[in-house]
Coordinates of C-alpha atoms in Angstrom, one line a residue:
Chain A
M8 CA 41.3 13.1 10.8
S9 CA 40.7 15.6 13.5
L10 CA 37.3 16.2 14.9
L11 CA 36.1 19.4 16.4
V12 CA 33.3 19.3 19.0
L13 CA 31.4 22.3 20.4
G14 CA 29.2 21.7 23.4
T15 CA 28.8 22.2 27.1
V16 CA 31.4 21.3 29.7
A17 CA 29.5 21.0 33.0
L18 CA 29.6 20.0 36.6
D19 CA 26.7 17.6 37.2
D20 CA 24.9 16.5 40.3
I21 CA 23.1 13.3 39.7
Q22 CA 20.4 11.7 41.8
T23 CA 19.2 8.1 41.1
S24 CA 18.0 5.2 43.1
N25 CA 21.7 4.2 43.3
G26 CA 22.6 7.3 45.2
V27 CA 23.7 11.0 44.8
K28 CA 26.9 12.2 43.2
Q29 CA 28.0 15.8 43.0
D30 CA 30.3 17.9 40.8
L31 CA 30.8 15.1 38.2
L32 CA 32.4 16.0 34.9
G33 CA 29.5 16.4 32.6
G34 CA 28.1 18.3 29.6
S35 CA 27.5 17.2 26.1
A36 CA 31.0 18.0 24.8
S37 CA 32.8 16.2 27.7
H38 CA 30.8 13.0 27.2
F39 CA 31.2 13.2 23.4
A40 CA 34.9 13.7 23.7
M41 CA 35.5 10.7 26.0
S42 CA 34.3 8.3 23.3
A43 CA 35.3 10.2 20.2
S44 CA 38.9 10.5 21.4
L45 CA 39.2 6.7 21.2
F46 CA 39.1 7.0 17.4
S47 CA 40.3 10.5 16.4
E48 CA 42.1 13.5 17.6
V49 CA 39.4 15.6 19.3
H50 CA 39.4 19.4 19.8
L51 CA 37.0 20.5 22.4
V52 CA 35.3 24.0 22.1
G53 CA 33.5 25.3 25.2
V54 CA 33.7 27.4 28.3
V55 CA 34.2 26.7 32.0
G56 CA 34.4 28.9 35.1
K57 CA 37.3 29.5 37.4
D58 CA 35.8 26.8 39.7
F59 CA 36.4 24.1 37.1
P60 CA 38.5 21.4 38.9
K61 CA 42.0 20.9 37.7
R62 CA 41.5 17.1 37.8
H63 CA 39.1 17.4 34.9
F64 CA 41.6 19.3 32.8
K65 CA 44.1 16.6 33.7
L66 CA 41.7 14.0 32.4
F67 CA 41.2 15.8 29.1
D68 CA 45.0 15.9 28.8
L69 CA 45.3 12.2 29.6
K70 CA 42.8 11.5 26.9
R71 CA 44.8 13.8 24.5
I72 CA 41.7 15.9 24.1
N73 CA 42.8 19.3 22.8
V74 CA 41.3 22.1 25.1
E75 CA 43.0 25.2 23.7
S76 CA 39.6 26.5 22.7
V77 CA 38.0 25.8 26.1
Q78 CA 37.7 29.3 27.6
I79 CA 38.2 29.7 31.3
K80 CA 36.0 32.7 32.4
E81 CA 35.4 34.5 35.6
G82 CA 32.3 32.9 37.2
K83 CA 30.9 29.5 37.7
T84 CA 31.0 26.5 35.4
F85 CA 27.6 25.4 34.0
H86 CA 25.9 23.3 36.6
W87 CA 23.2 20.8 36.1
V88 CA 21.2 18.9 38.8
G89 CA 19.3 16.0 37.4
Q90 CA 17.3 13.1 38.7
Y91 CA 16.3 9.7 37.2
D92 CA 13.6 7.3 38.1
A93 CA 14.7 3.7 37.6
R94 CA 11.3 3.0 35.9
D95 CA 12.3 5.2 33.1
W96 CA 16.0 5.8 32.6
N97 CA 15.3 7.4 29.2
R98 CA 13.9 10.5 30.9
A99 CA 16.0 12.9 33.0
V100 CA 14.2 15.3 35.3
T101 CA 16.1 18.6 35.6
L102 CA 16.0 19.8 39.2
E103 CA 18.2 22.8 38.7
T104 CA 20.2 24.5 36.0
Q105 CA 22.9 27.2 36.7
L106 CA 24.1 28.6 33.4
G107 CA 27.1 30.3 34.9
V108 CA 29.7 31.2 32.3
L109 CA 27.5 29.7 29.5
D110 CA 25.5 32.9 29.7
G111 CA 26.8 35.1 26.9
Y112 CA 29.4 32.6 25.8
E113 CA 30.8 33.0 22.3
P114 CA 32.9 30.2 20.9
C115 CA 36.4 31.1 19.6
I116 CA 38.6 28.7 17.7
T117 CA 42.0 28.8 16.1
E118 CA 42.8 29.1 12.4
E119 CA 43.8 25.4 12.3
Q120 CA 40.5 24.4 14.0
A121 CA 38.5 26.4 11.6
R122 CA 39.8 24.3 8.8
M123 CA 38.9 20.9 10.4
K124 CA 36.8 18.6 8.2
Y125 CA 34.7 16.9 10.9
V126 CA 32.6 18.9 13.2
F127 CA 30.0 18.0 15.8
L128 CA 27.7 20.6 17.4
A129 CA 26.8 18.8 20.6
N130 CA 23.8 19.9 22.6
D131 CA 24.1 23.6 23.3
D132 CA 22.2 26.8 22.5
P133 CA 21.5 26.6 18.7
E134 CA 22.7 30.2 18.3
V135 CA 26.0 29.3 19.8
Q136 CA 26.1 26.2 17.6
M137 CA 25.5 28.4 14.6
T138 CA 28.2 30.9 15.6
L139 CA 30.7 28.1 15.7
L140 CA 29.5 26.6 12.4
K141 CA 29.9 30.0 10.7
K142 CA 33.5 30.1 11.7
M143 CA 34.3 26.8 10.0
K144 CA 35.9 26.9 6.6
K145 CA 34.5 24.2 4.3
P146 CA 33.9 21.3 6.8
R147 CA 33.4 18.0 5.0
F148 CA 30.9 16.6 7.5
V149 CA 28.9 18.4 10.2
G150 CA 26.8 16.6 12.8
M151 CA 24.6 18.0 15.5
D152 CA 22.5 17.2 18.5
S153 CA 20.0 19.3 20.5
M154 CA 17.4 18.9 23.3
N155 CA 13.8 19.5 24.1
L156 CA 14.7 22.8 25.9
W157 CA 15.9 24.4 22.6
I158 CA 12.9 23.0 20.6
E159 CA 10.7 24.9 23.1
L160 CA 12.8 28.1 23.5
K161 CA 14.6 28.6 20.2
K162 CA 12.9 26.5 17.6
D163 CA 13.5 28.9 14.7
A164 CA 17.2 29.1 15.4
L165 CA 17.3 25.4 15.7
L166 CA 15.6 24.9 12.4
R167 CA 18.0 27.3 10.7
L168 CA 20.9 25.3 12.1
I169 CA 19.4 21.9 11.2
K170 CA 19.2 23.1 7.6
C171 CA 23.0 23.4 7.5
V172 CA 24.2 20.1 8.9
D173 CA 24.8 16.6 7.3
L174 CA 23.8 14.5 10.3
F175 CA 21.1 15.2 12.9
V176 CA 21.2 13.0 16.0
A177 CA 18.0 13.2 18.1
N178 CA 16.3 11.1 20.7
D179 CA 12.9 9.7 20.0
S180 CA 10.9 12.2 22.0
E181 CA 12.8 15.2 20.5
A182 CA 12.2 13.8 17.0
K183 CA 8.5 13.5 17.7
M184 CA 8.3 17.0 19.3
L185 CA 10.2 18.7 16.5
T186 CA 8.1 17.2 13.7
G187 CA 4.8 16.7 15.4
E188 CA 4.8 13.1 14.0
L189 CA 4.1 10.3 16.5
N190 CA 5.5 7.6 14.3
L191 CA 9.3 7.5 14.5
I192 CA 9.8 6.4 10.9
K193 CA 7.7 9.3 9.7
A194 CA 9.3 11.7 12.1
A195 CA 12.7 10.7 10.8
R196 CA 11.5 11.3 7.2
E197 CA 10.3 14.8 8.2
L198 CA 13.6 15.5 9.9
R199 CA 15.4 14.7 6.7
K200 CA 13.2 17.2 4.9
L201 CA 14.5 19.9 7.3
G202 CA 17.9 19.5 5.7
P203 CA 20.2 16.8 7.0
R204 CA 21.0 13.9 4.6
F205 CA 21.5 11.6 7.6
V206 CA 19.3 11.2 10.7
V207 CA 19.9 9.0 13.7
I208 CA 17.1 8.5 16.2
K209 CA 18.4 7.4 19.6
K210 CA 15.9 5.3 21.7
G211 CA 17.9 4.7 24.9
E212 CA 17.7 1.1 26.0
H213 CA 16.0 0.2 22.7
G214 CA 18.9 1.2 20.5
V215 CA 19.1 3.4 17.4
I216 CA 17.6 3.8 13.9
F217 CA 19.6 5.4 11.1
F218 CA 17.9 7.0 8.1
C219 CA 19.1 8.4 4.8
D220 CA 17.8 8.4 1.2
R221 CA 19.5 5.2 0.3
F222 CA 19.1 2.9 3.3
L223 CA 17.9 2.7 6.9
F224 CA 19.0 0.3 9.6
S225 CA 18.4 -0.3 13.3
F226 CA 20.4 -1.8 16.1
P227 CA 19.3 -2.7 19.6
A228 CA 21.3 -1.3 22.5
Y229 CA 23.9 -3.6 24.2
P230 CA 22.1 -5.4 27.1
I231 CA 23.0 -3.8 30.4
D232 CA 21.6 -5.3 33.5
R233 CA 22.7 -2.5 35.9
V234 CA 22.2 1.0 34.8
I235 CA 23.9 3.5 37.2
D236 CA 23.7 6.8 35.4
P237 CA 22.6 7.3 31.8
T238 CA 23.6 11.0 31.7
G239 CA 25.6 11.6 28.5
A240 CA 24.8 8.2 26.9
G241 CA 23.5 10.0 23.8
D242 CA 26.6 12.2 23.6
T243 CA 28.8 9.2 24.1
F244 CA 27.0 7.4 21.3
A245 CA 27.5 10.4 19.0
G246 CA 31.1 10.6 20.0
G247 CA 31.7 7.0 19.0
L248 CA 29.8 7.5 15.8
M249 CA 31.6 10.7 14.8
G250 CA 35.0 9.6 16.0
Y251 CA 34.8 6.5 13.8
L252 CA 33.5 8.5 10.8
A253 CA 36.4 11.0 11.2
R254 CA 38.9 8.2 11.5
T255 CA 37.6 6.3 8.5
G256 CA 36.3 9.1 6.3
T257 CA 33.8 7.2 4.1
L258 CA 30.0 7.6 4.1
T259 CA 28.9 4.2 2.9
C260 CA 26.1 2.2 4.5
D261 CA 28.6 -0.3 6.0
N262 CA 30.7 2.5 7.5
F263 CA 27.7 4.2 9.0
K264 CA 26.6 0.8 10.5
R265 CA 30.1 0.3 11.9
A266 CA 30.1 3.9 13.3
C267 CA 26.7 3.3 15.0
L268 CA 27.8 0.1 16.5
Y269 CA 30.9 1.8 17.9
G270 CA 28.7 4.5 19.3
T271 CA 26.3 1.9 20.7
T272 CA 29.1 0.1 22.4
C273 CA 30.7 3.2 23.9
S274 CA 27.4 4.4 25.3
S275 CA 26.8 1.0 26.9
F276 CA 29.9 1.6 29.0
N277 CA 28.7 5.2 29.8
V278 CA 25.5 4.0 31.6
E279 CA 27.4 1.6 33.8
G280 CA 28.9 4.3 36.0
Y281 CA 28.4 7.9 37.1
G282 CA 29.5 10.7 34.8
V283 CA 32.5 9.7 32.7
S284 CA 33.7 7.2 35.3
K285 CA 33.4 4.3 32.9
T286 CA 34.2 6.0 29.6
A287 CA 37.3 7.9 30.8
P288 CA 39.4 4.8 31.3
L289 CA 38.1 3.0 28.2
T290 CA 40.5 1.6 25.7
L291 CA 39.9 0.6 22.1
A292 CA 40.5 -3.0 23.2
D293 CA 37.7 -2.8 25.7
V294 CA 35.4 -1.4 23.0
H295 CA 36.3 -4.1 20.5
A296 CA 35.8 -6.9 23.1
R297 CA 32.3 -5.6 23.8
L298 CA 31.6 -4.9 20.1
R299 CA 32.2 -8.6 19.3
K300 CA 29.6 -9.5 21.9
L301 CA 27.2 -6.9 20.5
D302 CA 27.7 -8.3 17.0
K303 CA 26.7 -11.8 18.2
F304 CA 23.7 -10.3 20.1
I305 CA 22.2 -8.6 17.1
K306 CA 23.4 -10.7 14.1
P307 CA 20.3 -12.1 12.3
V308 CA 21.8 -15.7 11.8
Chain B
M16 CA 5.1 -31.1 12.6
S17 CA 1.6 -30.2 13.8
L18 CA 1.2 -27.4 16.3
L19 CA -1.6 -27.2 18.8
V20 CA -2.7 -23.7 20.1
L21 CA -5.1 -23.0 22.9
G22 CA -6.4 -19.5 23.3
T23 CA -9.2 -17.1 22.9
V24 CA -11.3 -16.7 19.8
A25 CA -13.0 -13.4 20.0
L26 CA -14.9 -10.7 18.3
D27 CA -13.1 -7.4 18.8
D28 CA -14.3 -3.8 18.5
I29 CA -11.3 -1.6 18.0
Q30 CA -11.1 2.2 18.3
T31 CA -8.1 4.1 17.1
S32 CA -7.3 7.5 15.6
N33 CA -7.8 5.7 12.3
G34 CA -11.5 4.9 13.1
V35 CA -13.7 2.3 14.7
K36 CA -14.2 -1.3 13.5
Q37 CA -16.6 -3.8 15.0
D38 CA -16.9 -7.6 15.3
L39 CA -13.4 -8.2 13.9
L40 CA -12.1 -11.7 14.2
G41 CA -9.8 -11.5 17.2
G42 CA -8.5 -13.4 20.2
S43 CA -5.0 -14.7 21.0
A44 CA -5.5 -18.1 19.3
S45 CA -6.9 -16.5 16.1
H46 CA -4.1 -14.1 15.6
F47 CA -1.5 -16.8 16.5
A48 CA -3.0 -19.3 14.0
M49 CA -2.9 -16.8 11.1
S50 CA 0.9 -16.7 11.2
A51 CA 1.6 -20.1 12.5
S52 CA -0.4 -21.7 9.7
L53 CA 2.1 -20.3 7.2
F54 CA 4.6 -22.7 8.5
S55 CA 2.9 -25.7 10.1
E56 CA -0.4 -27.5 10.4
V57 CA -2.2 -25.7 13.2
H58 CA -4.9 -27.1 15.4
L59 CA -6.9 -24.5 17.2
V60 CA -8.5 -25.2 20.6
G61 CA -11.0 -22.7 21.9
V62 CA -14.7 -21.8 22.2
V63 CA -17.1 -19.5 20.4
G64 CA -20.8 -18.7 20.8
K65 CA -23.6 -19.4 18.4
D66 CA -23.2 -15.8 17.2
F67 CA -19.8 -16.5 15.8
P68 CA -19.9 -15.5 12.1
K69 CA -19.6 -18.3 9.6
R70 CA -17.2 -16.2 7.5
H71 CA -14.6 -16.5 10.2
F72 CA -14.9 -20.3 10.2
K73 CA -14.6 -20.1 6.4
L74 CA -11.3 -18.2 6.9
F75 CA -9.9 -20.8 9.3
D76 CA -10.9 -23.4 6.7
L77 CA -9.2 -21.5 3.9
K78 CA -6.0 -21.2 6.0
R79 CA -6.3 -25.0 6.7
I80 CA -6.5 -24.3 10.4
N81 CA -8.0 -27.3 12.1
V82 CA -11.0 -26.3 14.3
E83 CA -12.4 -29.6 15.3
S84 CA -11.6 -28.7 18.9
V85 CA -13.2 -25.3 18.7
Q86 CA -16.4 -25.7 20.7
I87 CA -19.6 -23.9 19.6
K88 CA -21.6 -23.2 22.7
E89 CA -25.0 -21.6 23.5
G90 CA -24.3 -18.0 24.2
K91 CA -22.1 -15.2 23.0
T92 CA -18.6 -15.3 21.7
F93 CA -16.0 -13.6 23.9
H94 CA -16.1 -9.9 23.0
W95 CA -13.4 -7.3 23.6
V96 CA -13.7 -3.5 23.1
G97 CA -10.3 -1.8 23.0
Q98 CA -8.9 1.5 22.3
Y99 CA -5.4 2.8 21.3
D100 CA -3.8 6.2 21.5
A101 CA -1.5 6.8 18.6
R102 CA 1.1 8.2 21.1
D103 CA 1.5 4.7 22.6
W104 CA 0.5 1.8 20.4
N105 CA 2.1 -0.5 22.8
R106 CA -0.7 0.0 25.3
A107 CA -4.3 -1.1 24.7
V108 CA -7.0 0.4 26.9
T109 CA -9.8 -2.1 27.5
L110 CA -13.2 -0.4 27.4
E111 CA -15.3 -3.5 27.8
T112 CA -14.9 -7.2 28.1
Q113 CA -17.8 -9.7 27.7
L114 CA -16.6 -13.1 28.6
G115 CA -19.6 -14.9 27.1
V116 CA -18.9 -18.6 26.5
L117 CA -15.4 -18.2 27.8
D118 CA -17.0 -18.3 31.3
G119 CA -16.7 -21.9 32.5
Y120 CA -15.0 -23.1 29.4
E121 CA -13.0 -26.4 29.6
P122 CA -10.8 -27.3 26.6
C123 CA -11.3 -30.7 25.1
I124 CA -9.1 -32.2 22.5
T125 CA -8.9 -35.4 20.4
E126 CA -6.6 -38.3 21.1
E127 CA -4.5 -37.3 18.1
Q128 CA -4.2 -33.8 19.3
A129 CA -3.2 -34.9 22.8
R130 CA -0.1 -36.5 21.2
M131 CA 1.0 -33.4 19.3
K132 CA 4.6 -32.4 20.0
Y133 CA 4.4 -28.6 19.7
V134 CA 1.9 -26.7 21.9
F135 CA 1.3 -23.1 22.5
L136 CA -0.9 -21.8 25.3
A137 CA -1.8 -18.4 23.9
N138 CA -3.2 -15.8 26.3
D139 CA -6.1 -17.2 28.3
D140 CA -7.1 -18.0 31.9
P141 CA -4.0 -19.8 33.3
E142 CA -6.2 -22.5 34.8
V143 CA -7.7 -23.2 31.4
Q144 CA -4.2 -23.2 30.0
M145 CA -3.1 -25.8 32.7
T146 CA -6.2 -28.0 32.0
L147 CA -5.2 -28.2 28.4
L148 CA -1.5 -28.8 29.2
K149 CA -2.4 -31.7 31.5
K150 CA -4.3 -33.4 28.6
M151 CA -1.1 -33.4 26.5
K152 CA 0.9 -36.6 26.3
K153 CA 4.6 -35.9 26.3
P154 CA 4.8 -32.7 24.2
R155 CA 8.3 -31.9 23.0
F156 CA 8.0 -28.1 23.3
V157 CA 5.5 -26.0 25.1
G158 CA 5.3 -22.2 24.8
M159 CA 3.0 -19.8 26.5
D160 CA 1.9 -16.2 26.7
S161 CA -0.3 -14.4 29.3
M162 CA -1.3 -10.8 30.1
N163 CA -1.4 -8.3 33.0
L164 CA -4.9 -9.3 33.9
W165 CA -3.9 -12.8 34.9
I166 CA -0.8 -11.5 36.8
E167 CA -3.2 -9.4 38.8
L168 CA -6.1 -12.0 39.2
K169 CA -4.4 -15.4 39.1
K170 CA -0.7 -15.0 39.8
D171 CA -0.4 -18.3 41.7
A172 CA -2.0 -20.3 38.9
L173 CA 0.1 -18.5 36.4
L174 CA 3.3 -19.2 38.3
R175 CA 2.4 -22.9 38.5
L176 CA 1.9 -22.9 34.7
I177 CA 5.1 -21.0 33.9
K178 CA 7.0 -23.7 35.8
C179 CA 5.8 -26.3 33.2
V180 CA 6.6 -24.6 29.9
D181 CA 9.7 -24.4 27.8
L182 CA 9.2 -21.0 26.4
F183 CA 7.6 -18.0 28.0
V184 CA 6.7 -15.1 25.8
A185 CA 5.9 -11.8 27.6
N186 CA 5.8 -8.2 26.8
D187 CA 8.1 -5.8 28.6
S188 CA 5.5 -4.5 31.1
E189 CA 4.3 -8.0 32.0
A190 CA 7.9 -9.1 32.5
K191 CA 8.5 -6.3 34.9
M192 CA 5.2 -6.7 36.6
L193 CA 5.6 -10.4 37.2
T194 CA 9.2 -10.2 38.5
G195 CA 9.2 -6.8 40.2
E196 CA 12.4 -6.1 38.2
L197 CA 12.6 -2.7 36.4
N198 CA 15.5 -3.8 34.2
L199 CA 14.4 -6.0 31.4
I200 CA 17.6 -8.1 31.3
K201 CA 17.2 -8.8 35.0
A202 CA 13.5 -9.4 34.6
A203 CA 14.2 -12.0 31.9
R204 CA 16.7 -13.7 34.1
E205 CA 14.1 -13.9 36.9
L206 CA 11.5 -15.2 34.5
R207 CA 13.9 -18.0 33.5
K208 CA 14.3 -18.9 37.2
L209 CA 10.5 -19.5 37.3
G210 CA 10.9 -22.5 35.0
P211 CA 11.1 -21.8 31.3
R212 CA 14.4 -22.5 29.6
F213 CA 13.6 -19.9 27.0
V214 CA 12.2 -16.4 27.5
V215 CA 11.2 -13.9 24.8
I216 CA 10.4 -10.3 25.8
K217 CA 8.3 -8.4 23.2
K218 CA 8.8 -4.7 23.1
G219 CA 6.3 -3.7 20.4
E220 CA 7.8 -1.2 18.0
H221 CA 11.2 -1.7 19.7
G222 CA 11.4 -5.4 18.8
V223 CA 12.2 -8.5 20.9
I224 CA 14.9 -9.9 23.2
F225 CA 15.5 -13.6 23.5
F226 CA 17.1 -15.2 26.5
C227 CA 18.3 -18.7 27.4
D228 CA 21.2 -20.1 29.4
R229 CA 23.5 -20.3 26.4
F230 CA 22.8 -17.1 24.4
L231 CA 20.7 -14.0 24.2
F232 CA 19.9 -11.9 21.2
S233 CA 17.8 -9.0 20.2
F234 CA 16.1 -7.7 17.0
P235 CA 14.4 -4.4 16.3
A236 CA 10.9 -4.5 14.8
Y237 CA 10.4 -4.0 11.1
P238 CA 10.0 -0.3 10.5
I239 CA 6.3 0.4 9.9
D240 CA 5.3 4.0 9.1
R241 CA 1.6 3.5 9.4
V242 CA 0.2 1.5 12.3
I243 CA -3.5 0.8 11.9
D244 CA -4.2 -1.6 14.7
P245 CA -1.6 -3.5 16.8
T246 CA -4.1 -5.9 18.4
G247 CA -2.7 -9.4 18.2
A248 CA 0.8 -8.3 17.1
G249 CA 2.3 -10.3 20.0
D250 CA 0.2 -13.3 19.2
T251 CA 1.1 -13.1 15.5
F252 CA 4.8 -12.9 16.5
A253 CA 4.4 -16.0 18.7
G254 CA 2.6 -17.8 15.9
G255 CA 5.4 -17.1 13.4
L256 CA 8.0 -18.2 16.0
M257 CA 6.2 -21.4 17.1
G258 CA 5.1 -22.2 13.6
Y259 CA 8.7 -22.0 12.4
L260 CA 10.0 -24.1 15.3
A261 CA 7.4 -26.8 14.8
R262 CA 8.3 -26.9 11.1
T263 CA 12.0 -27.1 11.6
G264 CA 12.2 -28.9 15.0
T265 CA 15.6 -27.8 16.2
L266 CA 16.4 -25.6 19.2
T267 CA 19.7 -24.1 18.2
C268 CA 20.6 -20.4 18.5
D269 CA 20.4 -19.9 14.8
N270 CA 17.0 -21.6 14.6
F271 CA 15.6 -19.5 17.4
K272 CA 16.9 -16.4 15.7
R273 CA 15.3 -17.4 12.4
A274 CA 12.1 -18.2 14.3
C275 CA 12.1 -14.8 16.0
L276 CA 12.7 -13.1 12.6
Y277 CA 9.8 -14.9 11.1
G278 CA 7.6 -13.9 14.0
T279 CA 8.8 -10.3 13.8
T280 CA 8.1 -10.2 10.1
C281 CA 4.6 -11.7 10.5
S282 CA 3.7 -9.2 13.3
S283 CA 4.8 -6.3 11.1
F284 CA 2.0 -7.2 8.7
N285 CA -0.5 -7.6 11.5
V286 CA -0.2 -3.9 12.7
E287 CA -0.8 -2.6 9.1
G288 CA -4.5 -3.5 9.2
Y289 CA -7.4 -4.1 11.5
G290 CA -7.8 -7.5 13.1
V291 CA -6.4 -10.2 10.8
S292 CA -7.1 -8.3 7.6
K293 CA -3.4 -8.2 6.7
T294 CA -2.3 -11.6 8.1
A295 CA -5.1 -13.7 6.8
P296 CA -4.2 -13.2 3.1
L297 CA -0.4 -13.5 3.8
T298 CA 1.7 -16.0 1.8
L299 CA 5.1 -17.4 2.6
A300 CA 6.4 -15.5 -0.4
D301 CA 5.1 -12.2 1.1
V302 CA 6.8 -13.1 4.4
H303 CA 10.1 -14.0 2.7
A304 CA 10.2 -10.8 0.7
R305 CA 9.8 -8.7 3.8
L306 CA 12.2 -10.9 5.8
R307 CA 14.9 -10.1 3.2
K308 CA 14.3 -6.4 3.9
L309 CA 14.3 -7.0 7.6
D310 CA 17.6 -8.8 7.3
K311 CA 19.2 -5.8 5.6
F312 CA 17.7 -3.5 8.1
I313 CA 19.2 -5.2 11.1
K314 CA 22.4 -6.9 9.8
P315 CA 25.5 -5.4 11.6
V316 CA 27.6 -5.0 8.5

């Protein structure tokens, strides 16, 4: 089943203790699409500037990611400059943000895309996310992600959007910030009251917790001893999760577990390299090989 | 199989957002013994002052915890005043420490105890831990725990001790502090180089990771939506782990997994009440009931 993802397509500059990299392919939709495209046909919705390097379009093409609804506008591609401290890879420090063509962007999709059943609203302005969602005709399953910036700047718009989705994917600090609850289990419960039937809390190196009315489960992250750049790990996780759901189409406990394990596995590759350098060349065989190790790592007995 | 534990027996004052409690039964050995005694015959080695309330001895008696090597000395019982911020239950803030009879304490054990096969050196002065260990005659399996204080004050003595044990149980910040490694997987590897064949890193609400040369595994913590007092959660975990190992006696991957799951389950009860209020009345049936839920919560598919 096809999967439509709206989100940012960015050029990232990343500074870590491992060094500095510039103009990496980044953005929530790019990272999401890298892993989701392993499982499903992915249609990317977003905007870039005229400066967007052709090699990145080539990569999308190579990954069979449909970019017909990626607008190319006069101006500069959204640019993010971020920094990580190796003592806390879970927290990115934003040094600079240049919105560029994101400013005033309105998503447009084709008739065919509007009828797609699986939709993910990757981190973006919640008003832009809502605009896209309103263009969808009876989607079967809608997931979304956001970030602290939107909780601060556009909380009302964000809450309106959350009410309309099936799955809300948040990291632990966002979940606490949005609900005012310090306990994650309570925070997830509050998030579900805002609308979504399904909530996933991402905890970076500590893994994920999944909540719905019938079950909850938790998996640790795959153990990585050399983190290079965690940018996009959460988007990569969501891509694996949604890609697997769109491929399999069932909303059972076991299927959500499998989806989260695929997401966890994909994101473990993401953090091992800058940008999409480790997720772009990934094959399903790579993912399965690591998933088998992950299964062993977390299986009770 | 009998299990000998050396550690502190304390009176704790605990301040949290839930309120203040005074003169709670605390200390590493007390918390450890509460869970370990569910699985094995536990012999406690420590010291208290004349002020130590009789009701606490009655509790040890009720739990069939052998206290013949708990010395009662002139002076005051070790007293700890600690505080937690609900935003970070993983970090206790020490407001006051009165060593009391701990000062100058030398552990003494019986001939029978010296021949016990399973030993745990719960958090205590590493020189005191070493004194006890030297009195043991061919133990089969020795585990230990420590804390940041001893890494700061007596690192050399601590390193000498770590070299002699089979299992080192540390929390994440201690593991990083002791090894200088910011990545937990690397830190655990470095800890194993210091001597212990087995290393467990405790991550509080995020669960545990187990390391040895043949396998590694990780489990999330049991989801608790109302933390009251996490004091002793790590000791309670270690008690469940060691108690189960002493009971079953095999060092296979599956047995270590089971042992860690028992430890995880016991510690989840610990945080739901002040001091030992939730672990003291625990039965194996309670533990098994929650363990079944934990299994469901963490099982891959």
